[in-house]
Amino acid sequence: MRYMKILVVGVVLGWAASLPAEASSSIWYNSEGGKVRLVTTGKPDEAGKIHGVLDIALKPGWKTYWRDPGDAGVPPQLDISGSTNIADAQLSFPPPQRHDDGYGKWSGYDRPVSLPVTFTVSSPGQPATIDAHVFLGICETICIPVQTRLSVDPASDPDNATDAALVKTALATLPSPARPDFGINVLPGDHETLVVQAQSPGDPESVDFFIAGERDYMFGAPVRSQKDGKLVFTVPILDRPSATPTDGGLYYTLTSAEGSVDGLLPFP
């Protein structure tokens, strides 16, 4: 499995410490490198969505991962199968930074981060409670997978202004949709290489490209080059499915000193 290279000194478990859902935000769960909680805005919106964040408060010197951390980490994951009247939960990610800890290159965050989560209510108008099993990795010189269970009753405190402000702030950190002057174009590559040209306002030296390996794709660290005024990222394809998917695409984020954008690119 692609994430088995993580250096583990132990697994921090929180299942037994879980408490019944009593508020629109969970209690903090403490681990060696920080703490984590689940925050929501309370009641669903008109589309039947409950907005929230997975709030990760890292201690100084600790780090956590993006949606694709590379070959040496664990991406944050939520399992909401134990919830009531919740059909789905989608995590979103602020733009990451690239790290090299001596064991491998990976993408993530070296500061506290709030990951927006959108919960879809199965039957709008009916009571809904969130029972989320959380799995994520946090690292100092070594990496520790953290597992815990966070419970929330969004309707118990539906108008909490502090929680709503936290969610609004987290949503504002997300990348904007890619546009013609800030995004990527896919260039011809081969079976083992993805090549993209990046367009970005501002200093090209500040630009970085992140791609998430999904659907059995796995990518190495992008190599940047500039020629004739064009900024190009060449990405090794380390693994791929036996048959190229025909639906959807691969998620990418492009960052620069001017901000960040994201989008989907065709399967190589």
Short mmCIF file of C-alpha atoms in Angstrom, two decimals, residues 20-264:
data_model
loop_
_atom_site.label_atom_id
_atom_site.label_comp_id
_atom_site.label_asym_id
_atom_site.label_seq_id
_atom_site.Cartn_x
_atom_site.Cartn_y
_atom_site.Cartn_z
CA PRO A 20 -22.32 11.34 22.96
CA ALA A 21 -23.03 14.23 20.61
CA GLU A 22 -24.02 17.27 22.71
CA ALA A 23 -23.07 20.32 20.67
CA SER A 24 -22.67 21.65 17.17
CA SER A 25 -18.91 21.21 17.65
CA SER A 26 -17.04 18.32 19.22
CA ILE A 27 -14.67 18.39 22.15
CA TRP A 28 -10.93 18.59 21.39
CA TYR A 29 -9.09 15.31 21.09
CA ASN A 30 -5.49 15.64 22.31
CA SER A 31 -2.54 13.77 20.82
CA GLU A 32 1.22 14.04 21.19
CA GLY A 33 1.69 16.58 18.41
CA GLY A 34 -1.48 18.63 18.78
CA LYS A 35 -5.23 18.34 19.02
CA VAL A 36 -8.18 17.95 16.68
CA ARG A 37 -11.90 18.70 16.79
CA LEU A 38 -14.89 18.91 14.45
CA VAL A 39 -16.71 22.24 14.15
CA THR A 40 -19.98 22.92 12.28
CA THR A 41 -22.18 25.90 11.51
CA GLY A 42 -25.17 24.08 12.99
CA LYS A 43 -28.34 23.51 10.99
CA PRO A 44 -28.22 22.54 7.27
CA ASP A 45 -28.53 25.15 4.55
CA GLU A 46 -31.33 25.17 1.95
CA ALA A 47 -29.45 22.59 -0.15
CA GLY A 48 -29.28 20.14 2.76
CA LYS A 49 -25.58 20.76 3.42
CA ILE A 50 -23.98 21.17 6.83
CA HIS A 51 -20.73 23.11 6.62
CA GLY A 52 -17.89 22.55 9.03
CA VAL A 53 -14.16 22.13 9.51
CA LEU A 54 -11.79 19.51 10.77
CA ASP A 55 -9.79 21.81 13.05
CA ILE A 56 -6.17 20.65 13.54
CA ALA A 57 -4.18 22.62 16.14
CA LEU A 58 -0.56 21.53 15.69
CA LYS A 59 2.11 22.07 18.30
CA PRO A 60 5.19 24.07 17.17
CA GLY A 61 7.46 21.95 14.98
CA TRP A 62 4.74 19.46 14.01
CA LYS A 63 3.21 19.01 10.55
CA THR A 64 0.26 17.30 8.89
CA TYR A 65 -0.62 16.28 5.34
CA TRP A 66 -2.48 17.47 2.25
CA ARG A 67 -4.93 15.27 0.30
CA ASP A 68 -1.92 13.58 -1.39
CA PRO A 69 1.06 13.63 0.99
CA GLY A 70 3.47 11.69 -1.23
CA ASP A 71 4.78 8.20 -0.52
CA ALA A 72 5.58 8.73 3.17
CA GLY A 73 2.43 10.01 4.83
CA VAL A 74 -1.24 9.59 5.66
CA PRO A 75 -3.86 11.97 4.23
CA PRO A 76 -6.69 13.13 6.54
CA GLN A 77 -9.73 10.88 6.29
CA LEU A 78 -13.28 10.91 7.67
CA ASP A 79 -15.58 7.91 8.04
CA ILE A 80 -19.15 9.05 8.75
CA SER A 81 -20.81 5.64 8.33
CA GLY A 82 -21.92 5.66 11.98
CA SER A 83 -23.76 8.98 11.59
CA THR A 84 -27.51 9.50 11.53
CA ASN A 85 -29.11 11.03 8.43
CA ILE A 86 -25.72 11.95 6.93
CA ALA A 87 -25.13 10.64 3.40
CA ASP A 88 -21.68 12.01 2.62
CA ALA A 89 -18.77 14.09 3.89
CA GLN A 90 -16.35 15.86 1.55
CA LEU A 91 -13.06 17.27 2.82
CA SER A 92 -11.53 20.31 1.11
CA PHE A 93 -7.93 21.47 1.44
CA PRO A 94 -6.22 24.86 1.62
CA PRO A 95 -3.13 25.20 -0.61
CA PRO A 96 -0.29 23.07 0.81
CA GLN A 97 3.44 23.63 1.05
CA ARG A 98 6.14 21.25 -0.13
CA HIS A 99 8.34 19.65 2.52
CA ASP A 100 11.46 17.47 2.55
CA ASP A 101 12.11 15.89 5.95
CA GLY A 102 15.08 13.79 4.87
CA TYR A 103 12.95 10.65 4.46
CA GLY A 104 10.92 11.86 1.51
CA LYS A 105 9.21 14.82 -0.14
CA TRP A 106 5.62 15.41 0.81
CA SER A 107 2.84 18.02 0.71
CA GLY A 108 1.14 19.43 3.76
CA TYR A 109 1.03 22.05 6.49
CA ASP A 110 3.52 23.12 9.17
CA ARG A 111 1.05 25.29 11.04
CA PRO A 112 -2.45 24.85 12.54
CA VAL A 113 -4.96 24.28 9.76
CA SER A 114 -8.73 24.01 9.41
CA LEU A 115 -9.91 21.67 6.64
CA PRO A 116 -13.42 22.54 5.42
CA VAL A 117 -15.92 19.66 5.42
CA THR A 118 -19.28 19.57 3.66
CA PHE A 119 -21.78 17.09 5.09
CA THR A 120 -24.78 16.10 2.97
CA VAL A 121 -28.01 15.39 4.85
CA SER A 122 -29.88 12.34 3.58
CA SER A 123 -33.38 13.56 4.46
CA PRO A 124 -33.58 17.35 4.88
CA GLY A 125 -35.88 18.41 7.70
CA GLN A 126 -35.09 15.30 9.75
CA PRO A 127 -32.67 15.20 12.72
CA ALA A 128 -29.04 14.59 11.78
CA THR A 129 -26.08 13.74 13.99
CA ILE A 130 -22.46 13.35 12.94
CA ASP A 131 -20.39 10.47 14.28
CA ALA A 132 -17.03 10.76 12.50
CA HIS A 133 -14.10 8.40 12.77
CA VAL A 134 -11.05 10.56 12.02
CA PHE A 135 -7.71 9.28 10.77
CA LEU A 136 -4.77 11.58 10.04
CA GLY A 137 -1.00 11.71 10.32
CA ILE A 138 1.02 14.30 12.21
CA CYS A 139 4.80 14.52 12.14
CA GLU A 140 7.76 16.00 13.96
CA THR A 141 10.94 14.03 13.25
CA ILE A 142 8.74 10.93 13.06
CA CYS A 143 5.11 10.50 12.02
CA ILE A 144 2.25 9.37 14.20
CA PRO A 145 -1.11 8.25 12.82
CA VAL A 146 -3.91 9.66 14.98
CA GLN A 147 -7.29 7.96 15.19
CA THR A 148 -10.25 9.27 17.12
CA ARG A 149 -14.03 9.53 17.06
CA LEU A 150 -15.69 12.94 17.08
CA SER A 151 -19.43 13.37 17.64
CA VAL A 152 -21.56 16.39 16.81
CA ASP A 153 -25.25 17.27 17.06
CA PRO A 154 -25.51 20.26 14.70
CA ALA A 155 -29.04 21.18 15.78
CA SER A 156 -28.10 21.58 19.45
CA ASP A 157 -26.42 24.95 18.86
CA PRO A 158 -27.52 26.09 15.40
CA ASP A 159 -26.61 29.79 15.71
CA ASN A 160 -23.13 29.73 17.24
CA ALA A 161 -21.47 32.84 15.79
CA THR A 162 -17.95 31.81 16.83
CA ASP A 163 -18.19 28.45 15.08
CA ALA A 164 -19.76 30.02 11.99
CA ALA A 165 -16.92 32.55 11.80
CA LEU A 166 -14.30 29.79 12.01
CA VAL A 167 -15.97 27.88 9.16
CA LYS A 168 -16.26 31.05 7.05
CA THR A 169 -12.57 31.85 7.58
CA ALA A 170 -11.54 28.31 6.61
CA LEU A 171 -13.61 28.41 3.42
CA ALA A 172 -11.88 31.67 2.45
CA THR A 173 -8.49 29.90 2.47
CA LEU A 174 -9.48 27.45 -0.28
CA PRO A 175 -8.03 27.83 -3.79
CA SER A 176 -10.13 29.65 -6.36
CA PRO A 177 -11.18 27.90 -9.60
CA ALA A 178 -8.45 27.91 -12.25
CA ARG A 179 -8.74 30.52 -15.01
CA PRO A 180 -6.93 31.20 -18.31
CA ASP A 181 -4.28 33.45 -16.76
CA PHE A 182 -3.83 31.30 -13.64
CA GLY A 183 -3.94 27.56 -14.24
CA ILE A 184 -2.30 24.79 -16.24
CA ASN A 185 -2.29 23.30 -19.73
CA VAL A 186 -1.38 19.65 -20.23
CA LEU A 187 1.51 19.12 -22.67
CA PRO A 188 2.42 15.90 -24.49
CA GLY A 189 4.05 13.39 -22.17
CA ASP A 190 4.43 9.63 -22.14
CA HIS A 191 3.22 6.60 -20.16
CA GLU A 192 5.55 7.44 -17.27
CA THR A 193 5.45 11.23 -17.29
CA LEU A 194 2.85 13.98 -16.87
CA VAL A 195 3.91 17.37 -18.27
CA VAL A 196 2.02 20.63 -17.65
CA GLN A 197 2.66 24.25 -18.48
CA ALA A 198 1.68 26.68 -15.74
CA GLN A 199 0.32 30.19 -16.18
CA SER A 200 0.38 32.50 -13.18
CA PRO A 201 0.42 36.22 -12.48
CA GLY A 202 3.42 37.53 -10.58
CA ASP A 203 6.84 36.01 -9.93
CA PRO A 204 7.20 32.59 -11.65
CA GLU A 205 9.79 31.57 -9.02
CA SER A 206 6.99 31.45 -6.44
CA VAL A 207 4.83 29.02 -8.43
CA ASP A 208 4.41 25.39 -7.38
CA PHE A 209 2.23 22.59 -8.73
CA PHE A 210 0.55 19.88 -6.64
CA ILE A 211 -1.35 16.91 -8.06
CA ALA A 212 -3.34 14.34 -6.11
CA GLY A 213 -2.88 10.69 -6.98
CA GLU A 214 -6.29 9.02 -7.06
CA ARG A 215 -7.93 6.14 -8.94
CA ASP A 216 -4.69 4.10 -8.48
CA TYR A 217 -2.40 6.85 -9.78
CA MET A 218 0.72 7.72 -7.81
CA PHE A 219 3.03 10.62 -8.65
CA GLY A 220 6.54 11.67 -7.74
CA ALA A 221 7.61 15.22 -6.90
CA PRO A 222 7.22 17.64 -9.85
CA VAL A 223 10.40 18.93 -11.50
CA ARG A 224 10.17 22.54 -12.67
CA SER A 225 11.89 24.07 -15.67
CA GLN A 226 11.68 27.32 -17.63
CA LYS A 227 12.28 27.71 -21.34
CA ASP A 228 11.39 30.53 -23.72
CA GLY A 229 9.45 32.23 -20.94
CA LYS A 230 7.31 29.16 -20.24
CA LEU A 231 7.09 27.49 -16.83
CA VAL A 232 6.80 23.70 -17.10
CA PHE A 233 6.35 21.00 -14.44
CA THR A 234 7.34 17.42 -15.28
CA VAL A 235 5.79 14.87 -12.93
CA PRO A 236 6.92 11.21 -12.74
CA ILE A 237 4.04 8.72 -12.87
CA LEU A 238 5.13 6.10 -10.33
CA ASP A 239 2.04 3.93 -10.59
CA ARG A 240 -1.14 3.94 -12.65
CA PRO A 241 -4.28 1.82 -13.16
CA SER A 242 -4.21 -0.98 -15.71
CA ALA A 243 -6.86 0.90 -17.71
CA THR A 244 -7.06 4.69 -17.95
CA PRO A 245 -10.32 5.97 -16.39
CA THR A 246 -12.73 7.62 -18.80
CA ASP A 247 -14.69 9.73 -16.30
CA GLY A 248 -13.62 12.61 -14.07
CA GLY A 249 -10.02 13.72 -13.72
CA LEU A 250 -7.17 14.35 -11.31
CA TYR A 251 -7.31 17.15 -8.78
CA TYR A 252 -4.51 19.72 -8.83
CA THR A 253 -3.59 22.91 -7.00
CA LEU A 254 -1.36 25.64 -8.41
CA THR A 255 0.13 28.07 -5.90
CA SER A 256 2.01 31.35 -6.25
CA ALA A 257 2.74 34.54 -4.36
CA GLU A 258 -0.52 35.85 -5.87
CA GLY A 259 -2.68 33.11 -4.34
CA SER A 260 -3.81 29.65 -5.44
CA VAL A 261 -6.20 27.96 -7.86
CA ASP A 262 -7.36 24.40 -8.38
CA GLY A 263 -9.09 22.24 -10.96
CA LEU A 264 -9.20 18.86 -12.66
#
